[in-house]
Structures are given as C-alpha cells and as structure tokens.
mmCIF file of C-alpha atoms and ligand atoms in Angstrom:
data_model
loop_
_atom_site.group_PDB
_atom_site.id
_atom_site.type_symbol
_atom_site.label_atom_id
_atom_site.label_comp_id
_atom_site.label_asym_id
_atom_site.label_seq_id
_atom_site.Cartn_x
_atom_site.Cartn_y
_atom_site.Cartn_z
ATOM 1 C CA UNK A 6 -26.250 -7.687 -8.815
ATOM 2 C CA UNK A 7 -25.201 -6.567 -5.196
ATOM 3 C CA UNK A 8 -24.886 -10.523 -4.615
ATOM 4 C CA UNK A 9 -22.424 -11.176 -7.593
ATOM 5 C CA UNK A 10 -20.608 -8.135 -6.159
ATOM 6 C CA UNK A 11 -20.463 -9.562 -2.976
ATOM 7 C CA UNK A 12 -19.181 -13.194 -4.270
ATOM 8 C CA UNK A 13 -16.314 -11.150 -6.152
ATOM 9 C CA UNK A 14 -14.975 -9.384 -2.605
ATOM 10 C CA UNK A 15 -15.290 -12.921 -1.116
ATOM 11 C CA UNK A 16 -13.134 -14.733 -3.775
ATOM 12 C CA UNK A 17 -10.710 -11.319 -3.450
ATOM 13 C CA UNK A 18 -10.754 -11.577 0.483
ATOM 14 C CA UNK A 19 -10.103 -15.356 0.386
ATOM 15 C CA UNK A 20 -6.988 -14.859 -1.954
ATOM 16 C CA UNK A 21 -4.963 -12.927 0.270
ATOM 17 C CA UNK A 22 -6.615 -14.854 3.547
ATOM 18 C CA UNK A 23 -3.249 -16.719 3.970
ATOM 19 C CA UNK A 24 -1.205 -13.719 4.133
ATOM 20 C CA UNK A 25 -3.079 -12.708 7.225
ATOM 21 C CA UNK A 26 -0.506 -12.705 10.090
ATOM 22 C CA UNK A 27 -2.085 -13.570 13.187
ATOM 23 C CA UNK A 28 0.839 -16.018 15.122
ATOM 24 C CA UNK A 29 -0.925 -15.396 18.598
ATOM 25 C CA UNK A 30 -4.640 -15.616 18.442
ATOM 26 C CA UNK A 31 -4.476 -18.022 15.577
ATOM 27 C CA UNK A 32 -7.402 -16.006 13.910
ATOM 28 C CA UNK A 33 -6.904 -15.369 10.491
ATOM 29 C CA UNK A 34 -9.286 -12.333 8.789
ATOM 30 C CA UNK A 35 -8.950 -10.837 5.396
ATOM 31 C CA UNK A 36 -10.629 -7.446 3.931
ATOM 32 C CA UNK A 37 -11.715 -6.130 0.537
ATOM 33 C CA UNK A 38 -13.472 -3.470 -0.549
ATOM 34 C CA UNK A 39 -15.668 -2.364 -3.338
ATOM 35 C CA UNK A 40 -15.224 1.451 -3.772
ATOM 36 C CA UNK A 41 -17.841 4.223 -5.471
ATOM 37 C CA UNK A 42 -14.899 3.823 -8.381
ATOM 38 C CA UNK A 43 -15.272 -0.218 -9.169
ATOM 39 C CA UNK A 44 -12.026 -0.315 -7.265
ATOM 40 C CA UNK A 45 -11.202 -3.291 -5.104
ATOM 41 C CA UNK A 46 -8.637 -2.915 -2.056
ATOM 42 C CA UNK A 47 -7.558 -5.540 0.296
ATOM 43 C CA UNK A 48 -6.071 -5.998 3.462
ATOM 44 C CA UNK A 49 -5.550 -8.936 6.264
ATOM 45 C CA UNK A 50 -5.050 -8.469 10.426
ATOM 46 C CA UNK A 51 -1.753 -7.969 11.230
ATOM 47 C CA UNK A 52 -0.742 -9.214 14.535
ATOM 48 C CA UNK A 53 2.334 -8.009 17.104
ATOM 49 C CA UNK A 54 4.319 -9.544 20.004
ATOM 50 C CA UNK A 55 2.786 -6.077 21.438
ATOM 51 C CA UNK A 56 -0.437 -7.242 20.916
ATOM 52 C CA UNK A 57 -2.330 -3.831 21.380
ATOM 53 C CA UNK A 58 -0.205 -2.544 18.200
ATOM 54 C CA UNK A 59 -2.718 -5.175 16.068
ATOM 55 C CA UNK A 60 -3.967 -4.217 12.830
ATOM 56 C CA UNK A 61 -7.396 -5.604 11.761
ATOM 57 C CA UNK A 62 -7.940 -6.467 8.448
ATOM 58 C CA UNK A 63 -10.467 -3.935 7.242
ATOM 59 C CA UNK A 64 -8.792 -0.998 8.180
ATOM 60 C CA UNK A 65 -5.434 -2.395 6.538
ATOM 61 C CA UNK A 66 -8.104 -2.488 3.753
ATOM 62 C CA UNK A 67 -9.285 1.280 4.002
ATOM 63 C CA UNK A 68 -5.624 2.190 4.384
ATOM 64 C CA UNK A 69 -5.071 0.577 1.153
ATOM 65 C CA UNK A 70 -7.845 2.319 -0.750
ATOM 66 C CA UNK A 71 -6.998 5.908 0.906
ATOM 67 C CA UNK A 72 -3.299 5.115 -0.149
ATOM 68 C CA UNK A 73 -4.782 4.686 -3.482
ATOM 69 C CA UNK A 74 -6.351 8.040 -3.885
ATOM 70 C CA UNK A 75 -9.822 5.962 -3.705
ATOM 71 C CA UNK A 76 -12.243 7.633 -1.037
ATOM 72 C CA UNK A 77 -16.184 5.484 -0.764
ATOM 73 C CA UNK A 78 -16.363 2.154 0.148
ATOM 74 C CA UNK A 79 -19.722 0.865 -0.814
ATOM 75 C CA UNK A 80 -19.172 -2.820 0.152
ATOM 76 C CA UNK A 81 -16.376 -4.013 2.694
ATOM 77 C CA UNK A 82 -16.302 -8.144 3.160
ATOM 78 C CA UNK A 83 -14.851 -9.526 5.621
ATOM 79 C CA UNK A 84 -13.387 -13.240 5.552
ATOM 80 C CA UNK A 85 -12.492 -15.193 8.188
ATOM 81 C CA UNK A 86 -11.489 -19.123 8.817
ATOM 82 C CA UNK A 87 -12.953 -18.579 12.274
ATOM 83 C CA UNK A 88 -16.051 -20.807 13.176
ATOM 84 C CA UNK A 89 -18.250 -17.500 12.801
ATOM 85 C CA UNK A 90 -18.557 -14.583 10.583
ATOM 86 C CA UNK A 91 -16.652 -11.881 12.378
ATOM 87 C CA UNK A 92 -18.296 -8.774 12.401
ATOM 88 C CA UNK A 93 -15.987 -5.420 12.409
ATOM 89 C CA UNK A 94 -14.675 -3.948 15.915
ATOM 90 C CA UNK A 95 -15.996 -0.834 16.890
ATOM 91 C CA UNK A 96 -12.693 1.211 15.772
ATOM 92 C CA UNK A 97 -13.150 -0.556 12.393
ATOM 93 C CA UNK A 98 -17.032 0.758 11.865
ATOM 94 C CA UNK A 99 -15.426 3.754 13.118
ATOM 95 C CA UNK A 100 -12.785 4.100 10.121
ATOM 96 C CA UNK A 101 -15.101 2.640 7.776
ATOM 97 C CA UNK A 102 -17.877 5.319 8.897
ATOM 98 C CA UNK A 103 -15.387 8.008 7.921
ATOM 99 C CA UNK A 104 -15.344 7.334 4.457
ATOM 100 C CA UNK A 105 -19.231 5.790 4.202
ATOM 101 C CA UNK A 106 -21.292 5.331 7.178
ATOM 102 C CA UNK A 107 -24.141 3.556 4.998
ATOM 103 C CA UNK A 108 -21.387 0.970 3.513
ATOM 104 C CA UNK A 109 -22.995 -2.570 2.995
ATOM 105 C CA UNK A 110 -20.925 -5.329 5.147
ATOM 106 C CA UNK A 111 -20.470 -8.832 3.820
ATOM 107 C CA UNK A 112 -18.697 -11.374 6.337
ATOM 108 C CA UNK A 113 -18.229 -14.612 5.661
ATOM 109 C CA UNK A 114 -16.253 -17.826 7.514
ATOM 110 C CA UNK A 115 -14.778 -20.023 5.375
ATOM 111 C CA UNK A 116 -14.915 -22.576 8.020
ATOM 112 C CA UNK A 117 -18.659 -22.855 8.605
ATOM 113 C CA UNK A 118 -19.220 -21.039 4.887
ATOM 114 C CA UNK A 119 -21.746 -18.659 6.575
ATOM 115 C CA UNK A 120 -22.163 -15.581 5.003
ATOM 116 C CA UNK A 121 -24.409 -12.498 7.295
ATOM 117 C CA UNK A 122 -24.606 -9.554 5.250
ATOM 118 C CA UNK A 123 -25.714 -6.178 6.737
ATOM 119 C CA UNK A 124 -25.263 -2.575 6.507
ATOM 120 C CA UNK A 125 -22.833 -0.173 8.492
ATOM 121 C CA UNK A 126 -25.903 2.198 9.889
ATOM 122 C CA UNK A 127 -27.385 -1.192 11.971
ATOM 123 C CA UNK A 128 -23.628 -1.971 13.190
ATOM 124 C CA UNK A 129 -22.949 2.237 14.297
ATOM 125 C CA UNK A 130 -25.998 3.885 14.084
ATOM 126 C CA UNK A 131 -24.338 7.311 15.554
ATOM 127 C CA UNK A 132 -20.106 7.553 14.689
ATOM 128 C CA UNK A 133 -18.345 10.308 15.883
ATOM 129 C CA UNK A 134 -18.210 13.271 13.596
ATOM 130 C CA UNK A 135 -16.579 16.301 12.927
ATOM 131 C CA UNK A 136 -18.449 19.143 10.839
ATOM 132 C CA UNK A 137 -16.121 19.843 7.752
ATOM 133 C CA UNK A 138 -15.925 22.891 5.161
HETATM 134 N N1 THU B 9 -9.705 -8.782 13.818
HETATM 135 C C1 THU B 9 -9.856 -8.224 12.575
HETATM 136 O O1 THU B 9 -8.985 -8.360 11.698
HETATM 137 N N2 THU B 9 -10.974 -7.497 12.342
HETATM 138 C C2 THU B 9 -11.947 -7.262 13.262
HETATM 139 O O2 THU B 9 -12.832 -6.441 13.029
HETATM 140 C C3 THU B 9 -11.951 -8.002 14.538
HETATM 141 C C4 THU B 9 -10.662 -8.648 14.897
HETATM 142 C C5 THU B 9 -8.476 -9.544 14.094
HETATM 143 C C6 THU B 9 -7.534 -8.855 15.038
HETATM 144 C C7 THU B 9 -6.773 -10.025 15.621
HETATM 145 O O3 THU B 9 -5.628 -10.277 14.808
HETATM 146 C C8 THU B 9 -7.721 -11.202 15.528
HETATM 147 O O4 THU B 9 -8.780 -10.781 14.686
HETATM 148 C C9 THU B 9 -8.277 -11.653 16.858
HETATM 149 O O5 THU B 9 -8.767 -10.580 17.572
#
C-alpha cells in the first residue's frame, strides 16, 4: 500500500527531475509529496551564481503544497541522479518537521536505482518548536 504510494512519488519526482536547475554542482534532485489530502506537490533544487541563495528540492516541494492551501505531508521522496540516495539537509527536515515531524522519507537515485526509505523522527529526532494557540 505505502510501497505503491511510494512508487507513484518516484515516477512524479522523476518527471520533473530534468527541470532541476543545478548548472554548478551538476547535482540534479527532484521532490514530491504525498499530503494527508491525496495531494501530490513537486519541486526540484534550484541553484544560483550566489550559491548560498540555493533552493533544495523538497522545500521547493513544501512551498508548493503550502501555496496550495495543502498543510501534512505524509510521504516526501526524494530523487536524485546522484550515485547515492540523498537524504534531506538539516534545514529541509527542519521545514518538513513544521508541517509533519513523523513524515515517511523515500529517496531514491536513479543512477544506482537504490531506494532507502525511512521516517522523519530517525532523521530529526528533536526540531525546533514553537508552542502555538
Ligand atoms: N540538495 C537538495 O535539493 N536537497 C537536499 O536535501 C540536499 C541538497 C541540492 C542543493 C544543491 O543544488 C545540490 O543538491 C548540491 O548540494
């Protein structure tokens, strides 16, 4: 069920894969997410000549769903054509931990077509919070 799920963000991260823009460090990632809703979002890393303005391609992907009015991500893949899976940077399990700290994550290279699938809580056990109303 979760698996078929998972095979659908895959197929949906892999379609927009060549839009990623990543001229400098040749790394091309793509994002998409599964929301509480059935909703799928995507996103890829957007790169800059000012390379500290980079945008990584899951949290063009949470952008995209908050955009949307969508709010719980309950899967977020991540494709790469890297060698590896690439596993989120800590300001993206930050974002994503915002919206669901308990979201399962899916990455998969579509160079060595391995696929490590884990959940948010083992990648940022404690994110920063702030107590809401
Ligand atoms: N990148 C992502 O898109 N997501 C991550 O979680 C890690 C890194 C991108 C940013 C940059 O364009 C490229 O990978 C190399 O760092």
């Amino acid at each position: 069920m979760q698996q078929d799920k998972i095979q659908e963000l895959i197929r949906k991260a892999e379609e927009i894969l060549p839009n990623s823009y990543a001229p400098y460090s040749g790394i091309h990632v793509a994002s998409a997410i599964l929301t509480d809703k059935g909703n799928i979002y995507q996103g890829v890393n957007i790169e800059n000549a000012s390379l500290g303005l980079t945008m990584c391609a899951e949290r063009t992907a949470i952008f995209n769903m908050v955009t949307h009015g969508d709010r719980k991500p309950i899967i977020v893949a991540i494709v790469t054509d890297y060698e590896e899976p690439i596993p989120p940077c800590g300001a993206c399990r930050q974002v994503i931990a915002e919206f669901n700290p308990e979201a399962t994550i899916a990455m998969y290279s579509t160079k060595s077509k391995k696929l490590v699938i884990t959940n948010l809580k083992q990648l940022l056990p404690t994110p920063f919070k702030i107590k809401q109303e």
